[in-house]
Tab-separated table of C-alpha atoms in Angstrom:
chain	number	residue	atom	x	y	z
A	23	UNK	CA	111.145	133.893	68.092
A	24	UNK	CA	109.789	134.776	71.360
A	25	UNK	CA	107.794	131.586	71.808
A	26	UNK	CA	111.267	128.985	71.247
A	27	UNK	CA	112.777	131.478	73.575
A	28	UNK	CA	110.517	131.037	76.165
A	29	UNK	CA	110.505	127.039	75.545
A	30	UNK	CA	114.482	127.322	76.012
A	31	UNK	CA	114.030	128.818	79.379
A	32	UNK	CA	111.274	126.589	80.259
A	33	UNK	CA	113.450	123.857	79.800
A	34	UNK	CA	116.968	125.025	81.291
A	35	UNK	CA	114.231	126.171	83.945
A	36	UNK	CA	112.753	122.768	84.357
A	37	UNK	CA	116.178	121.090	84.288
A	38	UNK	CA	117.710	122.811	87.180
A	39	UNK	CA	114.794	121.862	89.116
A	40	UNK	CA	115.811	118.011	88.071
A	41	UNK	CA	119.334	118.554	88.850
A	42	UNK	CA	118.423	120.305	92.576
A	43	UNK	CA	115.755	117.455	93.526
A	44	UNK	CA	118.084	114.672	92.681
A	45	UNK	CA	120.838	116.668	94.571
A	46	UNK	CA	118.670	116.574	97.655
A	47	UNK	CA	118.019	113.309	97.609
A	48	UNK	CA	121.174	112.141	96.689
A	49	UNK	CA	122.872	114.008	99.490
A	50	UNK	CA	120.568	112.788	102.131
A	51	UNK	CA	120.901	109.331	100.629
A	52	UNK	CA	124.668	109.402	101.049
A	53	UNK	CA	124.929	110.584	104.174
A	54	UNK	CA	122.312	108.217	105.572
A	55	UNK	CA	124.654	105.480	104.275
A	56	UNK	CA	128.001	106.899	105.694
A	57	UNK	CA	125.982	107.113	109.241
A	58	UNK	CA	124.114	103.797	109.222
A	59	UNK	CA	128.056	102.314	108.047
A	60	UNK	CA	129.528	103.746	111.309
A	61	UNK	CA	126.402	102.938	113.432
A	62	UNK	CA	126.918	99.566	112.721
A	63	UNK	CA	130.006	99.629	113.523
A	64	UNK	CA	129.319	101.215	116.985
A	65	UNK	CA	126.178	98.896	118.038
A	66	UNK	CA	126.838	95.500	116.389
A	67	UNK	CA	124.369	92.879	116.064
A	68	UNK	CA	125.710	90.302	116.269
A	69	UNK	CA	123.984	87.413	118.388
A	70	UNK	CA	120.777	88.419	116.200
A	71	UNK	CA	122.538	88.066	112.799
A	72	UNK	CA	123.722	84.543	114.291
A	73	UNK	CA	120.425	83.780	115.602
A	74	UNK	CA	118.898	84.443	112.547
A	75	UNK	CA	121.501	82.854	110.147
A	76	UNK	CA	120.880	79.474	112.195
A	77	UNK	CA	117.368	79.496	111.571
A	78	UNK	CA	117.526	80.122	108.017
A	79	UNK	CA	119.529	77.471	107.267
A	80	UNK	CA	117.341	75.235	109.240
A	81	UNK	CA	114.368	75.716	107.125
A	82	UNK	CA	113.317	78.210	104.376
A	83	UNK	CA	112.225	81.180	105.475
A	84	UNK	CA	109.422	82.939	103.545
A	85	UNK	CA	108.290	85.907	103.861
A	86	UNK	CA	104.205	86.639	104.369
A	87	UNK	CA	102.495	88.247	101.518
A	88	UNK	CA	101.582	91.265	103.374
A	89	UNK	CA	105.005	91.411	105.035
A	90	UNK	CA	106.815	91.343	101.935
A	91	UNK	CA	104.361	93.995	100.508
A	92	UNK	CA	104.868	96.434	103.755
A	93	UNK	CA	108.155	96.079	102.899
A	94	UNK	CA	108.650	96.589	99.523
A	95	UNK	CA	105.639	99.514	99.448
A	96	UNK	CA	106.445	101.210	102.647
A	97	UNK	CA	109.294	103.310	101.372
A	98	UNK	CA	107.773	104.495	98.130
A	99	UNK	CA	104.795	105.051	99.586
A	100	UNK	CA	106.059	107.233	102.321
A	101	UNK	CA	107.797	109.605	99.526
A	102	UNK	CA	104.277	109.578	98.121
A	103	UNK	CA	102.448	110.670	100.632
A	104	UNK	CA	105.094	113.180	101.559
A	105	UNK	CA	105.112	114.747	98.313
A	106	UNK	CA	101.660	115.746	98.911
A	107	UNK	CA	102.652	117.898	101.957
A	108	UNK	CA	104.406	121.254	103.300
A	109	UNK	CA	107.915	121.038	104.184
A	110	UNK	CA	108.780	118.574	100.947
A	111	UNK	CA	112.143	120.249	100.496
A	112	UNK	CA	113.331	119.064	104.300
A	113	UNK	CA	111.386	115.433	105.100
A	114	UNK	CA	111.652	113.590	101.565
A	115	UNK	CA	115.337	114.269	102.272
A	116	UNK	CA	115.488	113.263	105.511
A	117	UNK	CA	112.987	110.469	104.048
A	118	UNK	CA	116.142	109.275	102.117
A	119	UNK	CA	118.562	109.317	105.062
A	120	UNK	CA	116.353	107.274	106.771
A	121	UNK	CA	116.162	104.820	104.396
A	122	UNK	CA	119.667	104.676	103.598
A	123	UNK	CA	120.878	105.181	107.125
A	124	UNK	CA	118.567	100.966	108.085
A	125	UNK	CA	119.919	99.859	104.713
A	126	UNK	CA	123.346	100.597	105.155
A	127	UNK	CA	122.927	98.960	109.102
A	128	UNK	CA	121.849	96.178	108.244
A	129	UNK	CA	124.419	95.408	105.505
A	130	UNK	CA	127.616	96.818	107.393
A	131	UNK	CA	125.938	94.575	110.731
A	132	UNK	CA	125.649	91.346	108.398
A	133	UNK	CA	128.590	91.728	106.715
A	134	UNK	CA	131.207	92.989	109.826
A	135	UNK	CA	132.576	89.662	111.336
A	136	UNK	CA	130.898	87.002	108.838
A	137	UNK	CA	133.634	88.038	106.115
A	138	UNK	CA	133.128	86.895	102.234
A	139	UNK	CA	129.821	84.453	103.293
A	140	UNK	CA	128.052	87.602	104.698
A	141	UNK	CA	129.057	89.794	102.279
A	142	UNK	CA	127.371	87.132	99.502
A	143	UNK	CA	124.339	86.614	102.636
A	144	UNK	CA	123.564	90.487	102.393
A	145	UNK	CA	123.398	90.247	98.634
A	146	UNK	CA	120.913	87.672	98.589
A	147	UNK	CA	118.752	89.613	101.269
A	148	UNK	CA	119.191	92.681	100.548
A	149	UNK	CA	119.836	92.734	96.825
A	150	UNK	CA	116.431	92.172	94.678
A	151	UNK	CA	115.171	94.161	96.700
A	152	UNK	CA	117.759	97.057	96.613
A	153	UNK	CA	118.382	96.735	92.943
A	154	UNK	CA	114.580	97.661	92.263
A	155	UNK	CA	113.226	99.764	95.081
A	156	UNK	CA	115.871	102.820	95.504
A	157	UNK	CA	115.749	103.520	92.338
A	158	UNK	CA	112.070	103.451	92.207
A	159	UNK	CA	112.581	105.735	95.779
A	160	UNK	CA	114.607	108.280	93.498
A	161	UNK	CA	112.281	108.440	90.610
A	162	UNK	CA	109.323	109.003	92.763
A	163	UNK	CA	111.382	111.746	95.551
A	164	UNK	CA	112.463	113.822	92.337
A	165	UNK	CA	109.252	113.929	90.881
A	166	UNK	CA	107.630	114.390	94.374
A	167	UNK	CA	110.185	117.525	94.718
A	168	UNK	CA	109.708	118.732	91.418
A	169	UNK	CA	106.116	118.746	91.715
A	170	UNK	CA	105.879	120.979	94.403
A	171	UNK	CA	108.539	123.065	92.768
A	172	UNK	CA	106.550	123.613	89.476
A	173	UNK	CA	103.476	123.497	91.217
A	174	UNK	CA	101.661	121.232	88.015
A	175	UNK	CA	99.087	118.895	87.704
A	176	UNK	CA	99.598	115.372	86.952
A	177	UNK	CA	101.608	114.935	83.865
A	178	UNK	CA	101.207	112.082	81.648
A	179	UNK	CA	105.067	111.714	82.143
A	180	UNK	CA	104.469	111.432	85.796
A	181	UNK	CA	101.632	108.487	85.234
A	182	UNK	CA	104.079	106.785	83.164
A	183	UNK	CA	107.091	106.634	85.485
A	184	UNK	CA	104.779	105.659	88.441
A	185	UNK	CA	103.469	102.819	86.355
A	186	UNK	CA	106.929	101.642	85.870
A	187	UNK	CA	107.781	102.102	89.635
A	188	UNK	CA	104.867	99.802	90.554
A	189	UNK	CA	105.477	97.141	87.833
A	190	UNK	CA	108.946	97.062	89.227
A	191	UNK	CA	107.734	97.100	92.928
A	192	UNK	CA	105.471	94.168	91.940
A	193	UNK	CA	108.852	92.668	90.095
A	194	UNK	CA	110.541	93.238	93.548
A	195	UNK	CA	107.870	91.360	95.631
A	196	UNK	CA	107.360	88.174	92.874
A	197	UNK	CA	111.600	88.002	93.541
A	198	UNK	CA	111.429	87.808	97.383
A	199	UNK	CA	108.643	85.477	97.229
A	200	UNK	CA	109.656	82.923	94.943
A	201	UNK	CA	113.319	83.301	94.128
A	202	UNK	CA	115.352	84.517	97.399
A	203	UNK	CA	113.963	82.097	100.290
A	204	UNK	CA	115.378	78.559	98.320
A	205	UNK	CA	118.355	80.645	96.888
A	206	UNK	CA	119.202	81.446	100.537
A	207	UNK	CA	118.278	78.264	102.248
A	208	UNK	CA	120.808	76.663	100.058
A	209	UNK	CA	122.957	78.961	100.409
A	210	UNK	CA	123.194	78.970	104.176
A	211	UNK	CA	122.754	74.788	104.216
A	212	UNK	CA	126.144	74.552	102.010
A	213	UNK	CA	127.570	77.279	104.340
A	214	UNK	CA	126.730	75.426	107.368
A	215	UNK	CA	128.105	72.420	105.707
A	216	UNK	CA	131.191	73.821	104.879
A	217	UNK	CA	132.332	74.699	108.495
């Protein structure tokens, strides 16, 4: 009786923990996004979205290996290593406001003045890799936060979900380098046609 007690606790107990890391990073997700939207609406970009929209549809535009990887790796990574140290509570937050704060930039700066055809542009660019690395960033921040909260060793639950975060990082990378650059270039070729 007293042992499926104590289980019941340890797992309302282990719940709100969930429930207050994904909170966190939620909240300093969200707010990243709502500043990096009116950023971009305060420093526009234009002449380099131009710039680089001319280019692209001149030739296709891959990505290096290692580029692509800093890219895709960087954010994860950082949570990672950030997880390991004091203050988790305050910078994976701020980790996530960050990140949401240069991704919602550079969409609101591509799409503001470029209408529907940057609106689909930032899809292309920004969407493989979007679609699989935040939610990889909020599997690893709310285990980063909760490990530091329970204060446990590695779990085999936590070995499993960071094996699917890399196989879905690695997913992430094989899309940018074989699937975006000639869905873009002819994408901006038949824009540039069209006007």
């Amino acid at each position: 009786m007293k042992k499926t007690k104590r289980k019941e606790q340890g797992r309302a107990q282990e719940t709100k923990n969930r429930d207050v890391a994904l909170l966190l990073v939620s909240v300093g997700f969200l707010l990243g996004g709502i500043f990096g939207g009116l950023a971009a609406g305060k420093l526009p970009a234009e002449t380099y979205i131009q710039q680089f929209l001319q280019t692209a549809a001149q030739e296709t535009m891959k990505p290096s290996l290692w580029r692509e990887l800093w890219v895709v790796f960087r954010w994860p990574g950082a949570v990672i290593v950030l997880s390991l140290l004091p203050w988790v509570g305050l910078t994976i937050p701020l980790l996530f406001f960050l990140r949401a704060f240069l991704l919602s930039y550079g969409i609101v700066s591509l799409t503001v003045g470029t209408g529907l055809s940057g609106i689909l542009c930032a899809g292309l660019l920004f969407g493989p890799t979007c679609l699989l690395t935040v939610p990889v960033l909020f599997v690893l921040g709310t285990e980063g936060l909760l490990r530091r909260a329970e204060e446990t060793g590695i779990r085999r639950q936590t070995v499993f979900r960071a094996a699917l975060c890399l196989l879905a990082l690695c997913l992430c990378v094989f899309l940018d380098q074989v699937l975006v650059p000639p869905v873009l270039t002819w994408f901006l070729k038949a824009l540039a046609a069209g006007t």
